[in-house]
Short mmCIF file of C-alpha atoms in Angstrom, two decimals:
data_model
loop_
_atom_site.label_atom_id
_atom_site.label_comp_id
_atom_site.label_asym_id
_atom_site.label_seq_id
_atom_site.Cartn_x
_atom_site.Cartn_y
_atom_site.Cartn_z
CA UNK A 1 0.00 0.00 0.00
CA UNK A 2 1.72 3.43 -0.85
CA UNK A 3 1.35 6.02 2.26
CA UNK A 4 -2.03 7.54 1.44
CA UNK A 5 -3.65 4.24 1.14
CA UNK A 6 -1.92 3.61 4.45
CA UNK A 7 -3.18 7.06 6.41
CA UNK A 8 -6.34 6.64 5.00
CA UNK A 9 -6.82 3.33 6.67
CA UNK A 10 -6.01 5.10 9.97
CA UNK A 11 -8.12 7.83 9.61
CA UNK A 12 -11.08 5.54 8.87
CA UNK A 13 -10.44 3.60 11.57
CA UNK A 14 -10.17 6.23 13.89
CA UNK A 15 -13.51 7.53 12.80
CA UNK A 16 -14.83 4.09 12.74
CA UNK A 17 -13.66 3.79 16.61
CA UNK A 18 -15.62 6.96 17.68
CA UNK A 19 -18.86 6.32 15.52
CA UNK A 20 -18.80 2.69 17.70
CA UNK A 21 -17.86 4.45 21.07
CA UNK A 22 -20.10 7.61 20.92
CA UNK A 23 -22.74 5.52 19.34
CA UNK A 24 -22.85 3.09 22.31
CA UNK A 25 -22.66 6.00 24.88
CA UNK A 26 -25.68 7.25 23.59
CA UNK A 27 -27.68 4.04 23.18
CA UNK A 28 -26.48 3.60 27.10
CA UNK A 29 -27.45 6.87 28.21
CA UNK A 30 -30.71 7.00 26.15
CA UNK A 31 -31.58 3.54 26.96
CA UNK A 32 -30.79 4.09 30.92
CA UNK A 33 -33.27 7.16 30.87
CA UNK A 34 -36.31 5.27 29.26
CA UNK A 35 -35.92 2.30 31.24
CA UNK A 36 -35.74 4.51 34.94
CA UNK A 37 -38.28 6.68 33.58
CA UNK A 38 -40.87 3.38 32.53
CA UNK A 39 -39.72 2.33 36.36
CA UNK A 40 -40.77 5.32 37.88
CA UNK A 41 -43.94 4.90 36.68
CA UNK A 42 -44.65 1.91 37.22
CA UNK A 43 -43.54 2.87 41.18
CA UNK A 44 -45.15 5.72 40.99
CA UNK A 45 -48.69 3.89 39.64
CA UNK A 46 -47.98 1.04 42.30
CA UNK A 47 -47.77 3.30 45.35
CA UNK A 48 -50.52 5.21 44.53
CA UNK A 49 -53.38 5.23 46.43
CA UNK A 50 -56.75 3.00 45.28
CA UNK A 51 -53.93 0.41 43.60
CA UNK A 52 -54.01 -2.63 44.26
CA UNK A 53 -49.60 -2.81 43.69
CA UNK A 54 -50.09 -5.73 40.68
CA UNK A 55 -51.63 -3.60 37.64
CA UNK A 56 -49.00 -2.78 34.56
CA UNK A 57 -49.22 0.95 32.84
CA UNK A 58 -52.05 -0.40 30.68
CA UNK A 59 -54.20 -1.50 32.78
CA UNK A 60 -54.08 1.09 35.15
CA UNK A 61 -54.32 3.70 32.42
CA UNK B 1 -16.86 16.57 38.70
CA UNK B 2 -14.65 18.63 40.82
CA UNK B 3 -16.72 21.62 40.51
CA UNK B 4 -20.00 20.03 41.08
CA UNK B 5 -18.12 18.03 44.47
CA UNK B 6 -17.02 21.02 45.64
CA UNK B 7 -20.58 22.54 45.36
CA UNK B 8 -22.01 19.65 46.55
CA UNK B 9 -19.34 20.28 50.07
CA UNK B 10 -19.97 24.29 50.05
CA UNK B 11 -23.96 24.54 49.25
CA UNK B 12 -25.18 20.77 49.52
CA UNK B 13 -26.71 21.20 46.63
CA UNK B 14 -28.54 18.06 46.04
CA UNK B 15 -28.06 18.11 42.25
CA UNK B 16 -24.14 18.80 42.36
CA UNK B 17 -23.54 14.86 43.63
CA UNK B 18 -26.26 13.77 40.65
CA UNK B 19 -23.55 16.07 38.41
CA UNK B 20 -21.04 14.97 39.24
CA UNK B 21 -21.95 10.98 39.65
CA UNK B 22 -23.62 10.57 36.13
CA UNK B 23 -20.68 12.68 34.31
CA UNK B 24 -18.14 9.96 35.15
CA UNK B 25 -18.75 7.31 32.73
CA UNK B 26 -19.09 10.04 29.64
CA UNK B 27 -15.42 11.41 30.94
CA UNK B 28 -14.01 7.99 30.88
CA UNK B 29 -15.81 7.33 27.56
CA UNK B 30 -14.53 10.51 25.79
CA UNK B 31 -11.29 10.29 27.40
CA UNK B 32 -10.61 6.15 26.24
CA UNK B 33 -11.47 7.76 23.11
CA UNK B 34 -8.96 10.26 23.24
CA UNK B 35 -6.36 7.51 24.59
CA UNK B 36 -7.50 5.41 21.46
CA UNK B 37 -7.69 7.57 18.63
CA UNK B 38 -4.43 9.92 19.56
CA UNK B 39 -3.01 6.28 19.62
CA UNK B 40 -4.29 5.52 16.13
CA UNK B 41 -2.76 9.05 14.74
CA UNK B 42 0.26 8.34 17.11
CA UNK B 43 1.39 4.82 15.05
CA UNK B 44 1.66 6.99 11.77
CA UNK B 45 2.71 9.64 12.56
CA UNK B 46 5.62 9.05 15.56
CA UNK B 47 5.93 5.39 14.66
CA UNK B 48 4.75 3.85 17.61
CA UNK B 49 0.78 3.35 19.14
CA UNK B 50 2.29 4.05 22.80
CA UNK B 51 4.92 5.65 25.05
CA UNK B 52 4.64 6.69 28.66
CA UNK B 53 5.12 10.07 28.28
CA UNK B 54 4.46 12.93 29.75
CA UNK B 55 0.93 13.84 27.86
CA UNK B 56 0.10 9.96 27.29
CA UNK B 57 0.77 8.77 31.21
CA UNK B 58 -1.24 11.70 32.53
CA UNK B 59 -4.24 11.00 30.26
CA UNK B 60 -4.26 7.39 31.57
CA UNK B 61 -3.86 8.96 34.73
CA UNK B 62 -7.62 10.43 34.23
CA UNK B 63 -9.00 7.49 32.37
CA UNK B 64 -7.98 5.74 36.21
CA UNK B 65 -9.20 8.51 37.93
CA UNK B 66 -12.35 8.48 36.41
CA UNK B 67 -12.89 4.66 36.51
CA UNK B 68 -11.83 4.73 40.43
CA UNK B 69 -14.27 7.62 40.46
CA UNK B 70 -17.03 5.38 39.02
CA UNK B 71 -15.58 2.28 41.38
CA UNK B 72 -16.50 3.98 44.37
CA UNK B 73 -20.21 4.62 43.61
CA UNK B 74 -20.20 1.13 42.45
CA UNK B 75 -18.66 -0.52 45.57
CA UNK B 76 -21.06 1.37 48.40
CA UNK B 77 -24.53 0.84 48.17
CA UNK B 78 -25.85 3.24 50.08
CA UNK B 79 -25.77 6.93 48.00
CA UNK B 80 -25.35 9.06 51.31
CA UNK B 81 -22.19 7.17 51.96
CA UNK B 82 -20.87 6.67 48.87
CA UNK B 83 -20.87 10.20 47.86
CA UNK B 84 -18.64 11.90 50.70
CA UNK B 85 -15.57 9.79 49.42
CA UNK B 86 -16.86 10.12 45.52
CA UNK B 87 -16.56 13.88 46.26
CA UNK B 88 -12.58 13.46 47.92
CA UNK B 89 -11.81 11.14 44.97
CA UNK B 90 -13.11 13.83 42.23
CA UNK B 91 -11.25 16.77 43.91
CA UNK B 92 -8.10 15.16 44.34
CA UNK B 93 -8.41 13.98 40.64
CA UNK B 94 -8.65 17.31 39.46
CA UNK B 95 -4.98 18.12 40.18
CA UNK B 96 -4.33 16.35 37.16
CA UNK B 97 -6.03 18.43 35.31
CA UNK B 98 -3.55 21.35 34.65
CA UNK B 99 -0.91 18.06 34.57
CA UNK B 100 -2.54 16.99 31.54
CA UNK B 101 -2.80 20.60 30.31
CA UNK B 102 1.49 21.72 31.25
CA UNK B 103 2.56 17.90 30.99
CA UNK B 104 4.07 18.87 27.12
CA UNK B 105 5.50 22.01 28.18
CA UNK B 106 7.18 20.88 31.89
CA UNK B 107 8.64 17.29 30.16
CA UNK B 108 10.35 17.45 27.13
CA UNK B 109 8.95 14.13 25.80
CA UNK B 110 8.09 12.74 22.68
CA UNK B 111 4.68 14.84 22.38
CA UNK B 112 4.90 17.89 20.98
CA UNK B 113 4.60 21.37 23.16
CA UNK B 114 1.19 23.36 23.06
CA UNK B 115 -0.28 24.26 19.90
CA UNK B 116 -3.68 25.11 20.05
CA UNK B 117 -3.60 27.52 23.75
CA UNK B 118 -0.32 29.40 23.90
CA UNK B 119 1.31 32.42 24.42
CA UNK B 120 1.74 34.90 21.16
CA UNK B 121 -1.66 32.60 19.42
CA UNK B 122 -1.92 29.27 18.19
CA UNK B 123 0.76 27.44 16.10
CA UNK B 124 -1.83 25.52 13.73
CA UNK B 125 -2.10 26.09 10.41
CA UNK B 126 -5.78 27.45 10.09
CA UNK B 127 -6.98 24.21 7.72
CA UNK B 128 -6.56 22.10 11.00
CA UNK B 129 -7.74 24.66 13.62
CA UNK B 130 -10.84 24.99 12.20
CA UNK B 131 -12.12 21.89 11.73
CA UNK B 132 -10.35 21.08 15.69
CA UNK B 133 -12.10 23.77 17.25
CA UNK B 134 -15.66 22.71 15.42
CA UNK B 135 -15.44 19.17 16.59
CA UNK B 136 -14.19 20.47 19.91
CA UNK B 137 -17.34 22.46 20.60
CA UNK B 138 -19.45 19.54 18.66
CA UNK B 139 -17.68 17.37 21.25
CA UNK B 140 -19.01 19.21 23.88
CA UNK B 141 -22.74 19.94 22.79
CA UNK B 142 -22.88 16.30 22.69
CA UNK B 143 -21.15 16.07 26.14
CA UNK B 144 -24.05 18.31 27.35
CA UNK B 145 -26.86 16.84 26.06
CA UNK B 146 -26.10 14.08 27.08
CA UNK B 147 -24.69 14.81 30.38
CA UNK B 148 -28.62 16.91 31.03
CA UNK B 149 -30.14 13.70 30.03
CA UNK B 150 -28.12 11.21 32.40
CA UNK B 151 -28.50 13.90 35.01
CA UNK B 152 -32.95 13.40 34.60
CA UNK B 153 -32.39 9.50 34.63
CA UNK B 154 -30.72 9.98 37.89
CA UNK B 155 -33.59 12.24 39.52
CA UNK B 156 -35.94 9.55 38.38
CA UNK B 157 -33.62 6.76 39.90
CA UNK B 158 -33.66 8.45 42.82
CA UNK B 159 -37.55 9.07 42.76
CA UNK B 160 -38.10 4.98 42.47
CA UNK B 161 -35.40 4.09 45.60
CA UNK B 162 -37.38 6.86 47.64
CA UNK B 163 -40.47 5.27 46.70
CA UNK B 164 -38.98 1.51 47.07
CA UNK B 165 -38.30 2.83 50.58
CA UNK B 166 -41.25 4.47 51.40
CA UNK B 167 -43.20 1.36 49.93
CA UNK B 168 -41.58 -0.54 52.10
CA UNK B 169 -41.42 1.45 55.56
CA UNK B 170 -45.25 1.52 55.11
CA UNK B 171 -45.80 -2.30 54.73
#
């Protein structure tokens, strides 16, 4: 490979690297926030008062 | 982190330990990619993927500090114990910081001196500063949305332990 074919293969791979890593960071922090946020209402639905603690968002909706 | 501990000390601000907490893992995320992609430029251009010096060994000096930093929330269950030694851990980190910043200009090592902040303007050329300082503030509109984001999960975590707790105090 002559040395632009070479430093092109690093570049892309360093671009590659950060698409992957920022990519999962925000699947991790997007995916963290939906999944507390269903929780919270499912507490929230539970421990209010008139439940009876065993009814999903659905059904209590 | 250090600025949210120390508020967190001075006004126990209940937020500032939420800050700082949930900023941890996107610090050690940006800053492994740092470590990995300056070591991806570093193979062609100085020939090698790694040396300890003085810019590289700091920078893995954060990436530790931050995963201790993460460690200790980890390790103690309990949030209102956890976070008085989170806070120690995140201010004595930040010494590093202007380490990492002066580490090229103190040691004469195989990185090369300051380019971008320096005395008598940046050394450059304006095809590369550009484009640095772009993906530099990109880098850190992404930092903040997602650090705002991670910041409302953690206000809702907190909301289910409390009522967890409360749930079960009343049983």
């Amino acid at each position: 490979m002559d040395l632009y074919s070479t430093h092109a293969a690093y570049v892309f791979a360093s671009y590659g690297l950060s698409a992957l890593v920022l990519g999962l960071m925000i699947a991790a922090v997007l995916g963290k926030d939906r999944r507390t946020r269903r929780l919270l209402t499912l507490a929230a639905n539970r421990s209010s008062p008139g439940n009876n603690g065993n009814q999903t968002d659905d059904q209590a909706s | 982190m250090a600025l949210s501990s120390a508020i967190a000390i001075i006004f126990r601000h209940p937020l500032a330990d939420a800050a700082a907490k949930v900023a941890a893992p996107l610090g050690a995320a940006f800053c492994f990619l740092a470590l990995a992609t300056g070591s991806i430029w570093g193979k062609p251009m100085w020939g090698t993927w790694w040396v300890w010096d003085a810019r590289l060994t700091s920078m893995f000096v954060l990436m530790l500090l931050y995963l201790g930093y993460i460690a200790v929330w980890q390790a103690i269950d309990d949030p209102h114990r956890a976070a008085p030694l989170a806070r120690i851990v995140a201010l004595v980190g930040a010494i590093n910081i202007p380490i990492v910043k002066f580490s090229v200009d103190w040691w004469n090592t195989l990185h090369q001196p300051s380019s971008v902040l320096k005395m008598g303007g940046s050394s450059i050329d304006s095809s590369m500063l550009w484009p640095l300082l772009v993906m530099g503030l990109a880098y850190m509109a992404l930092f903040a949305v997602l650090h705002l984001i991670a910041i409302r999960t953690e206000i809702a975590a907190r909301k289910v332990r409390t009522i967890h707790q409360l749930g079960i105090r009343t049983r």
